[in-house]
PDB file of C-alpha atoms in Angstrom:
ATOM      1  CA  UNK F 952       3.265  -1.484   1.092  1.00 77.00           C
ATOM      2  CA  UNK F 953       3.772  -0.258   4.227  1.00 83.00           C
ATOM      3  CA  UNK F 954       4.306  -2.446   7.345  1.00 89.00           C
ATOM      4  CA  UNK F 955       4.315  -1.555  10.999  1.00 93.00           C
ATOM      5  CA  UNK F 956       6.022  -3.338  13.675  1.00 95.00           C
ATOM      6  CA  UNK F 957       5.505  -3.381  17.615  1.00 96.00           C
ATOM      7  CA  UNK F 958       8.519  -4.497  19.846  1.00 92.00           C
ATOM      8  CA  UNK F 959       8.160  -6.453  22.258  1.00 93.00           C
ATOM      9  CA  UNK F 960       4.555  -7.384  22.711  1.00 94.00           C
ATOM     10  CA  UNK F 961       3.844  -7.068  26.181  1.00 96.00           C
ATOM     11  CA  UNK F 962       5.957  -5.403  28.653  1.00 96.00           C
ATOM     12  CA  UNK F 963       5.900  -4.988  32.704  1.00 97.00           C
ATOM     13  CA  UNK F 964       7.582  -2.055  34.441  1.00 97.00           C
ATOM     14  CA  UNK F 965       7.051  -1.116  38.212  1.00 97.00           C
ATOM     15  CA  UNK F 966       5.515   1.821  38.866  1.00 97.00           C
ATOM     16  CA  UNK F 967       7.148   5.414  38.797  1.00 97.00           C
ATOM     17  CA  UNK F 968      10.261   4.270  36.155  1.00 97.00           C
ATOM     18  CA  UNK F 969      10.199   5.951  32.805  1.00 97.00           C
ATOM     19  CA  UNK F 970       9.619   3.680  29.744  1.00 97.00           C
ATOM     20  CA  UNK F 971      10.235   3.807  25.941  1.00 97.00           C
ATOM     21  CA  UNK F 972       7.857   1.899  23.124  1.00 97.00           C
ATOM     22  CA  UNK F 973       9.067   1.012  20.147  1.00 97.00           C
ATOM     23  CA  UNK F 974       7.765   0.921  16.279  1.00 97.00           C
ATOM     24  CA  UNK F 975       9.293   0.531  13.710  1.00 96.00           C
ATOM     25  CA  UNK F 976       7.767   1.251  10.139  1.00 93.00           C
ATOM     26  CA  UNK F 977       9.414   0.253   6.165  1.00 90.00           C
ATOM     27  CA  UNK F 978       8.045   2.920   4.089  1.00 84.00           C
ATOM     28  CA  UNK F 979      10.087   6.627   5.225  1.00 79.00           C
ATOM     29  CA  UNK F 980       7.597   8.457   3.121  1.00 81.00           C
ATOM     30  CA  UNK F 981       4.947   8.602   5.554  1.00 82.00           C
ATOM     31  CA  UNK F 982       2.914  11.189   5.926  1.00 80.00           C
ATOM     32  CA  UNK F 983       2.387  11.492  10.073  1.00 86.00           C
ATOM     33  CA  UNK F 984       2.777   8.915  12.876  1.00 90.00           C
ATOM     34  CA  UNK F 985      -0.039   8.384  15.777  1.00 92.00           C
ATOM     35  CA  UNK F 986       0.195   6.322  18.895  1.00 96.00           C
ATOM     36  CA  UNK F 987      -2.910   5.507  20.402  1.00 96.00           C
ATOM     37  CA  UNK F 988      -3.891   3.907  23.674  1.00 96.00           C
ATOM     38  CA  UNK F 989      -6.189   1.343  23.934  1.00 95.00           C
ATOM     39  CA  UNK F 990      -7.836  -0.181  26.978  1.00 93.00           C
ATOM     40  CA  UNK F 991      -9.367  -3.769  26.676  1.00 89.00           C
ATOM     41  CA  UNK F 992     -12.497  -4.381  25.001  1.00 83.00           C
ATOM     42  CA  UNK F 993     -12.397  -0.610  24.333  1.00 86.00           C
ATOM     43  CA  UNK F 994     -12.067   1.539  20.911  1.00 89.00           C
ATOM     44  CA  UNK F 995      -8.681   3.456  20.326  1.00 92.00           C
ATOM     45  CA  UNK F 996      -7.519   6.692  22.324  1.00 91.00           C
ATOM     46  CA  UNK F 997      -5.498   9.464  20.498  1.00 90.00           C
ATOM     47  CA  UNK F 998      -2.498  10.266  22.456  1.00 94.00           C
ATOM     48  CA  UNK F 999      -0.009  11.984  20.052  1.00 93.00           C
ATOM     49  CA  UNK F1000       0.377  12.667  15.947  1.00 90.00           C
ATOM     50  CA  UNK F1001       3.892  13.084  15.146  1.00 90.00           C
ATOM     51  CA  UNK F1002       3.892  15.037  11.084  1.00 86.00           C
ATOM     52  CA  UNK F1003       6.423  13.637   8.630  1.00 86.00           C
ATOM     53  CA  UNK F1004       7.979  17.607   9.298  1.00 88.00           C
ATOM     54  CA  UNK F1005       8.405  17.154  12.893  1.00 91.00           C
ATOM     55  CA  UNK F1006      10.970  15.074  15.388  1.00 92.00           C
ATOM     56  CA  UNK F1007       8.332  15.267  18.390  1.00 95.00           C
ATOM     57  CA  UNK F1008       5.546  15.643  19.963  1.00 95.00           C
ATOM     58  CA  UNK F1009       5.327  16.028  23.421  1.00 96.00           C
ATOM     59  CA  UNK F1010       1.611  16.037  25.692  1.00 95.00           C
ATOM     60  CA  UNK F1011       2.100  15.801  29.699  1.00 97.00           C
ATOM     61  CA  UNK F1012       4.478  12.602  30.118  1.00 97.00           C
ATOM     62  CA  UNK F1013       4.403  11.350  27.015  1.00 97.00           C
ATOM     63  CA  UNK F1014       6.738  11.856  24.570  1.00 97.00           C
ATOM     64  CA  UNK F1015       6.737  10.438  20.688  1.00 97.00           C
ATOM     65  CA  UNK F1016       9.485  10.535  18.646  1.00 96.00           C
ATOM     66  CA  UNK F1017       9.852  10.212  15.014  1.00 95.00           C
ATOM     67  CA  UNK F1018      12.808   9.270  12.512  1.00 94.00           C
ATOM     68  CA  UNK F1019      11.940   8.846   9.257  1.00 90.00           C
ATOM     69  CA  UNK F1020      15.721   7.929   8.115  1.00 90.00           C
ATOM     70  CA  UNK F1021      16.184   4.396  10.630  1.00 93.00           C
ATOM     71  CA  UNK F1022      12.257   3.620  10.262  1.00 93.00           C
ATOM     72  CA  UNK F1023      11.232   4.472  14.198  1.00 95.00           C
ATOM     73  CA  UNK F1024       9.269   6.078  16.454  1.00 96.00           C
ATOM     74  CA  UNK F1025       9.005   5.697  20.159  1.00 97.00           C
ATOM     75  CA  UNK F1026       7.091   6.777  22.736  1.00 97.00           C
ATOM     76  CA  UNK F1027       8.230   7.317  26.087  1.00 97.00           C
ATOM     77  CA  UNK F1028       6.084   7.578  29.152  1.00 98.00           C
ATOM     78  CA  UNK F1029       7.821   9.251  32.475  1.00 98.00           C
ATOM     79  CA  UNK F1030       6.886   8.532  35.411  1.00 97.00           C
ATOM     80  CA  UNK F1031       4.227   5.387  34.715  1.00 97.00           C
ATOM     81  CA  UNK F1032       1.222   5.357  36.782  1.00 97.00           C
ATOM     82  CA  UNK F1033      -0.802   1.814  37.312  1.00 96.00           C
ATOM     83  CA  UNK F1034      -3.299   4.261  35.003  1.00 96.00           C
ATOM     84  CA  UNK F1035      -1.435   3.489  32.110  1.00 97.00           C
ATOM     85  CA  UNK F1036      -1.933   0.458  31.243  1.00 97.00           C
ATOM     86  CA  UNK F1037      -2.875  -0.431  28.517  1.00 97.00           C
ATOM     87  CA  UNK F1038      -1.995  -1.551  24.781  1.00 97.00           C
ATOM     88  CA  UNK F1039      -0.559   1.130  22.941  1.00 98.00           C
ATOM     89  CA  UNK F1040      -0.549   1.113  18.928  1.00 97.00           C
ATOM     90  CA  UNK F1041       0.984   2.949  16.767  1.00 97.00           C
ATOM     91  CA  UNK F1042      -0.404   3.747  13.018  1.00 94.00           C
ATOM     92  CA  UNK F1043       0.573   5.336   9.551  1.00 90.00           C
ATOM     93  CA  UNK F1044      -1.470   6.763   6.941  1.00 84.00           C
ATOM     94  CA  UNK F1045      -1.298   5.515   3.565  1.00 73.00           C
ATOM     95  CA  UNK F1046      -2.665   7.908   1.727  1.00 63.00           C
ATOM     96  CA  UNK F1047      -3.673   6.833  -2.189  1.00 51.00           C
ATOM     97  CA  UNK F1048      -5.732   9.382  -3.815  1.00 52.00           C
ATOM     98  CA  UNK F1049      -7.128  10.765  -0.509  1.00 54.00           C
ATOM     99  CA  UNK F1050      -7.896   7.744   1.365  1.00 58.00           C
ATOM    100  CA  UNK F1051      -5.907   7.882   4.887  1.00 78.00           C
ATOM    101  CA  UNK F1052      -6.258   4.482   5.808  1.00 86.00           C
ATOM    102  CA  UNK F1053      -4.014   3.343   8.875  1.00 91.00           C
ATOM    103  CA  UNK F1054      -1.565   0.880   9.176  1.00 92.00           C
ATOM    104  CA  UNK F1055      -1.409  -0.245  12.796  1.00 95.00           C
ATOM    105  CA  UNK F1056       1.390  -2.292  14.389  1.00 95.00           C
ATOM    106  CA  UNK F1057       0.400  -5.111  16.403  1.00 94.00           C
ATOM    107  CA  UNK F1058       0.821  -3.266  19.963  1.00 96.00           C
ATOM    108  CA  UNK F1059       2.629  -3.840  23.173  1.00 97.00           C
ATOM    109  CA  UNK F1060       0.572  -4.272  25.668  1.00 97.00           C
ATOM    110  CA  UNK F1061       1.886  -2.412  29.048  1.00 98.00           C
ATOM    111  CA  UNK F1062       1.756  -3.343  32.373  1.00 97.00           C
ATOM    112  CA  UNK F1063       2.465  -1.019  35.414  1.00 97.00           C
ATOM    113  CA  UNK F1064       3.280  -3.023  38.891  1.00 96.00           C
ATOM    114  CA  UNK F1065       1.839  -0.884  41.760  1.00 95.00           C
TER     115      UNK F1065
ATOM    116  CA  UNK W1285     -20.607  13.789  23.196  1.00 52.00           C
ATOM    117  CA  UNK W1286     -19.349  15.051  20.126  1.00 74.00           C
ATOM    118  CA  UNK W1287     -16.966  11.780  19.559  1.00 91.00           C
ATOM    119  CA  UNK W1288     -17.798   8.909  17.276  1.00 95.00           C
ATOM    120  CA  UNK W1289     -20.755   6.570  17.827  1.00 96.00           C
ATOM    121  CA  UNK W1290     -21.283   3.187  17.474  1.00 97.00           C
ATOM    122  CA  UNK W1291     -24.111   0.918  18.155  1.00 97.00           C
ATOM    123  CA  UNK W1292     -24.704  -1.587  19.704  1.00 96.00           C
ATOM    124  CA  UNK W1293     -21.532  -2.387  21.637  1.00 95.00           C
ATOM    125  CA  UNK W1294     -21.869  -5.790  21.726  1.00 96.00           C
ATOM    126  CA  UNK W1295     -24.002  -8.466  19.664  1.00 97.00           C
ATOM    127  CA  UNK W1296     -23.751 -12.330  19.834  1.00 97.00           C
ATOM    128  CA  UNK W1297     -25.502 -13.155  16.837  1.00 97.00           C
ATOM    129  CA  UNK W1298     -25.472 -17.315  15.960  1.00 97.00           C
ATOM    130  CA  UNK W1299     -23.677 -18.557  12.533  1.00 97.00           C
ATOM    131  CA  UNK W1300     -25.723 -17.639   9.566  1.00 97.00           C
ATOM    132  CA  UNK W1301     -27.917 -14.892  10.544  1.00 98.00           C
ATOM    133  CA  UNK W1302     -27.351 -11.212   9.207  1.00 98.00           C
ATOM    134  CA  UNK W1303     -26.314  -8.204  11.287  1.00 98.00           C
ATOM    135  CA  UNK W1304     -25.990  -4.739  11.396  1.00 98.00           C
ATOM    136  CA  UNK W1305     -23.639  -2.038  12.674  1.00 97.00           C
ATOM    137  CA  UNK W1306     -24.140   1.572  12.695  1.00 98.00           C
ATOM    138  CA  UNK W1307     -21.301   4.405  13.038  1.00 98.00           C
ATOM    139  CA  UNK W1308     -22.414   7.669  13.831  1.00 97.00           C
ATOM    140  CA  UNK W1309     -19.262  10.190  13.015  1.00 96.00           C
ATOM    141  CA  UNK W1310     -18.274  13.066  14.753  1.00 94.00           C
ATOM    142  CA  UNK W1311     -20.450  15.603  12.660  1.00 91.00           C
ATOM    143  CA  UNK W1312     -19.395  17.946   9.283  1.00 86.00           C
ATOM    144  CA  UNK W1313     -16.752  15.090   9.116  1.00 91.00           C
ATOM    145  CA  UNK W1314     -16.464  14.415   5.381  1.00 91.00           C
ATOM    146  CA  UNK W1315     -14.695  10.973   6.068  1.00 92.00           C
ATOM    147  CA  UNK W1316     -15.407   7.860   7.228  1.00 95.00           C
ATOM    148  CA  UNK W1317     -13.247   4.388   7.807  1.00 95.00           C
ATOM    149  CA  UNK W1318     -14.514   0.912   9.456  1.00 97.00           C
ATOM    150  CA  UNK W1319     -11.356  -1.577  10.529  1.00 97.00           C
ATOM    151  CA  UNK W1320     -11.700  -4.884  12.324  1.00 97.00           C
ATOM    152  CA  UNK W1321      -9.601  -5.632  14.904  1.00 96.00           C
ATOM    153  CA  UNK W1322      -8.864  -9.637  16.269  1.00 94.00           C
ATOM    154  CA  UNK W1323      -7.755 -10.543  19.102  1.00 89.00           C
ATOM    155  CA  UNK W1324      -3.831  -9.434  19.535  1.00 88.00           C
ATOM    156  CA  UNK W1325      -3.990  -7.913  16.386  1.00 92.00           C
ATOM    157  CA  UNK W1326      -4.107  -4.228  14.964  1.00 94.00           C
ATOM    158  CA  UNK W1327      -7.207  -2.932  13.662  1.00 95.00           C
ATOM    159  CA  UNK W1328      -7.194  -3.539   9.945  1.00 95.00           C
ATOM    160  CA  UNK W1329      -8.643  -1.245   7.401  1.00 94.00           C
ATOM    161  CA  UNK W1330     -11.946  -2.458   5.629  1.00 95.00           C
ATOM    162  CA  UNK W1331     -13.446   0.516   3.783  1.00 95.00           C
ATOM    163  CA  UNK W1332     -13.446   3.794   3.236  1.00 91.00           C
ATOM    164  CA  UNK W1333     -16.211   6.222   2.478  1.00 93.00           C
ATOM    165  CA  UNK W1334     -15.919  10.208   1.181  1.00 90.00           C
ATOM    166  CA  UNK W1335     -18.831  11.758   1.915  1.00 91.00           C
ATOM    167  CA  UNK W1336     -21.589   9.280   0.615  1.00 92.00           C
ATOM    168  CA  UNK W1337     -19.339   7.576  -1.574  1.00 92.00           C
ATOM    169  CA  UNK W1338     -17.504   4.374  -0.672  1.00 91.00           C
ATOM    170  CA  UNK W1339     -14.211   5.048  -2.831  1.00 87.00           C
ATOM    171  CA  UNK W1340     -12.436   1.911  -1.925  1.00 87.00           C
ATOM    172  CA  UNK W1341     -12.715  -1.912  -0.593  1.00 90.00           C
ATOM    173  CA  UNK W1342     -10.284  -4.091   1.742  1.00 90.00           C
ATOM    174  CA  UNK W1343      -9.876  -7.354  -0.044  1.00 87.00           C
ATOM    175  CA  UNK W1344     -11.284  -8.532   3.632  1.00 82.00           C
ATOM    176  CA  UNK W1345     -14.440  -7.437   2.852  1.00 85.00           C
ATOM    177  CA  UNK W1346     -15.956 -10.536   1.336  1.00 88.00           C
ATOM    178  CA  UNK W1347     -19.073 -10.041  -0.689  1.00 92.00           C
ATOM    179  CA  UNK W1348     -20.865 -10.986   2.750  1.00 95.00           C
ATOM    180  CA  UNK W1349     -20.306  -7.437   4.070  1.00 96.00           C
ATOM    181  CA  UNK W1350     -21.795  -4.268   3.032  1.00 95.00           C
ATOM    182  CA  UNK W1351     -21.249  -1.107   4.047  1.00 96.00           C
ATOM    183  CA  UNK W1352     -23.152   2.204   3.418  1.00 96.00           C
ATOM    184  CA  UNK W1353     -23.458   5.847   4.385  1.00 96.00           C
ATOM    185  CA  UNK W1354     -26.691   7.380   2.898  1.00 91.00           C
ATOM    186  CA  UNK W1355     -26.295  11.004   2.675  1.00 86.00           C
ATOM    187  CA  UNK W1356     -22.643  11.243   3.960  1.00 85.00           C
ATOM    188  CA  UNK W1357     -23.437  11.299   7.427  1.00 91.00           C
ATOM    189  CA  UNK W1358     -24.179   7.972   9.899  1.00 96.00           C
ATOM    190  CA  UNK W1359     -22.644   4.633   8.406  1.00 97.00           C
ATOM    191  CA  UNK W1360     -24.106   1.175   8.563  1.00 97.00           C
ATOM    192  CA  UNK W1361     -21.768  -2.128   8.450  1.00 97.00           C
ATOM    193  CA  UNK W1362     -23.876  -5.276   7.236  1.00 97.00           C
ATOM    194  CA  UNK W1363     -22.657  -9.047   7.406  1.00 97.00           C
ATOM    195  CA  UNK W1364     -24.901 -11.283   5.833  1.00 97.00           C
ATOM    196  CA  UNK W1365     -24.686 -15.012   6.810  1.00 97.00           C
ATOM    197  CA  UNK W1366     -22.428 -14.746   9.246  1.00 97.00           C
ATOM    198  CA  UNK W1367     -19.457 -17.199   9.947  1.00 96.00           C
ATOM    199  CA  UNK W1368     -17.767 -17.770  13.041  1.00 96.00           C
ATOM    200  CA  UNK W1369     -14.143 -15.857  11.658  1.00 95.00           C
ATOM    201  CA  UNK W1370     -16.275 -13.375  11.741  1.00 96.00           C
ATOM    202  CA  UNK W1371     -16.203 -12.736  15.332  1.00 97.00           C
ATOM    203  CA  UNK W1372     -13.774  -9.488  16.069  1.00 96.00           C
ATOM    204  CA  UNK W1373     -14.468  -6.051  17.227  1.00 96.00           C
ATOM    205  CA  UNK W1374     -15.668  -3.715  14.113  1.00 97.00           C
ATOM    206  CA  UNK W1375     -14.527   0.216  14.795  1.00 97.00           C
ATOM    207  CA  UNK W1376     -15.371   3.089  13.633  1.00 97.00           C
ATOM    208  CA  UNK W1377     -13.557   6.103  12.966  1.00 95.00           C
ATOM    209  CA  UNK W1378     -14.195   9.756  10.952  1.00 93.00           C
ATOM    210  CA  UNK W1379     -11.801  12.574   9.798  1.00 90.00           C
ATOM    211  CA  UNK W1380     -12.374  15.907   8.294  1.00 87.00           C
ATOM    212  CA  UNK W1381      -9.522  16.164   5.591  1.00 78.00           C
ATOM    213  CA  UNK W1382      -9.597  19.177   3.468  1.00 73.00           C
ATOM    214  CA  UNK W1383      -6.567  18.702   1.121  1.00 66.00           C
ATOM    215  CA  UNK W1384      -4.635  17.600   4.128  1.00 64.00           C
ATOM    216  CA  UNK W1385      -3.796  14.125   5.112  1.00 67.00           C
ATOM    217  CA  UNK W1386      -6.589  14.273   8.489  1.00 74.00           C
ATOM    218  CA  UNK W1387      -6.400  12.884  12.232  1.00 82.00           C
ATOM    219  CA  UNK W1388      -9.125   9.945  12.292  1.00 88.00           C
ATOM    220  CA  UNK W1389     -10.906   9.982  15.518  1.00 91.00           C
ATOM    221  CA  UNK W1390     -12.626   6.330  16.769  1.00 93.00           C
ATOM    222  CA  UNK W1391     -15.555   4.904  18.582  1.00 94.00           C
ATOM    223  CA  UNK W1392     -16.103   2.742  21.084  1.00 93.00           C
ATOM    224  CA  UNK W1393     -16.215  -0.259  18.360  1.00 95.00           C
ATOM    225  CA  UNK W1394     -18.614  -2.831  18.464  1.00 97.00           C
ATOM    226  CA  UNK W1395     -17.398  -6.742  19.672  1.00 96.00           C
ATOM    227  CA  UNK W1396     -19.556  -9.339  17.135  1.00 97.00           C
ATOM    228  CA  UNK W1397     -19.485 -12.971  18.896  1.00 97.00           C
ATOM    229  CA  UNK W1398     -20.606 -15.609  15.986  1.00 97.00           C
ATOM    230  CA  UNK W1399     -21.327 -18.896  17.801  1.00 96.00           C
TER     231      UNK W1399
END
């Protein structure tokens, strides 16, 4: 069974530093990794699929990782913006006989100080 | 908008009455997924549907909740006699997977209050 984990929780960073999220996964035999954003009382944003083939995805100032060996995948943001905060999840597909249902870590909700 | 629907976005509904959720997916996509999502938690999955077939069940889908998709296309979520653990925010979300393991795209979700 796979299980996702989101370190730390909630995080604060002042505005303009670069930042890293963490996740951490127990099965390696995944077939992608997603990170999606998700502002409160709102649905889930798609920001980046990582495939079990790749090391990284990169889309503006994001940047996801992935390494199936050590479990982890981060996500680093340069340059943080008050604009992205948010909770950011990431996911993993189990996929048994077709059905791609997604794991989700917890989150860490983000904070940007102006 | 092309994206994934869901209706209504909010409903406070009192403890024991039914309700009723409806997904529309982003269209010619063959699947579709509902998760519920608590407060400071991840969305978990509840079901799953191929086309018009719902091919598996979350054991947190108690025999309370129903969930259809007549002619593979919109999706409807029912909770009969609802309780207040009920109370979460019910999304949405539809992929088009053709042999491949396929990116699921989400709604808005819908936020149940049970009081």
């Amino acid at each position: 069974k796979q299980e996702v984990t989101q370190i730390p929780a909630a995080l604060s960073v002042p505005e303009g530093e670069n930042l890293v999220l963490n996740c951490s996964f127990t099965d390696s035999a995944i077939y992608n990794l997603q990170w999606f954003r998700q502002d409160p009382g709102k649905g889930l944003t798609s920001l980046l699929l990582i495939q079990s083939s790749q090391r990284e995805q990169t889309s503006g100032r994001l940047n996801a990782s992935l390494d199936k060996s050590s479990g982890r995948s981060t996500l680093y943001i340069a340059a943080s913006q008050p604009g992205d905060s948010a909770t950011y999840l990431c996911a993993s597909p189990v996929s048994n006989f077709g059905n791609e249902k997604l794991t989700f870590g917890t989150g860490t909700r983000l904070t940007i100080i102006p | 908008d092309t994206g994934v629907s869901q209706n209504p976005r909010h409903k406070i509904t009192k403890r024991g009455q039914n309700v009723t959720f409806r997904c529309d997916p982003i269209s010619e996509h063959n699947r579709l997924y509902w998760y519920r999502q608590t407060l400071g938690q991840g969305p978990e999955f509840l079901t799953y549907f191929q086309n018009e077939a719902q091919l598996e069940k979350s054991r947190l889908l108690s025999d309370r909740f129903s969930a259809e998709r007549p002619k593979g296309s919109f999706s409807t979520l029912e909770i009969q006699r609802t309780e207040q653990g009920d109370s979460a925010m019910y999304l949405c979300a539809s992929s088009l997977s053709e042999g491949g393991v396929g990116i699921q795209y989400f709604g808005a979700g819908t936020r149940l209050s049970v009081l």
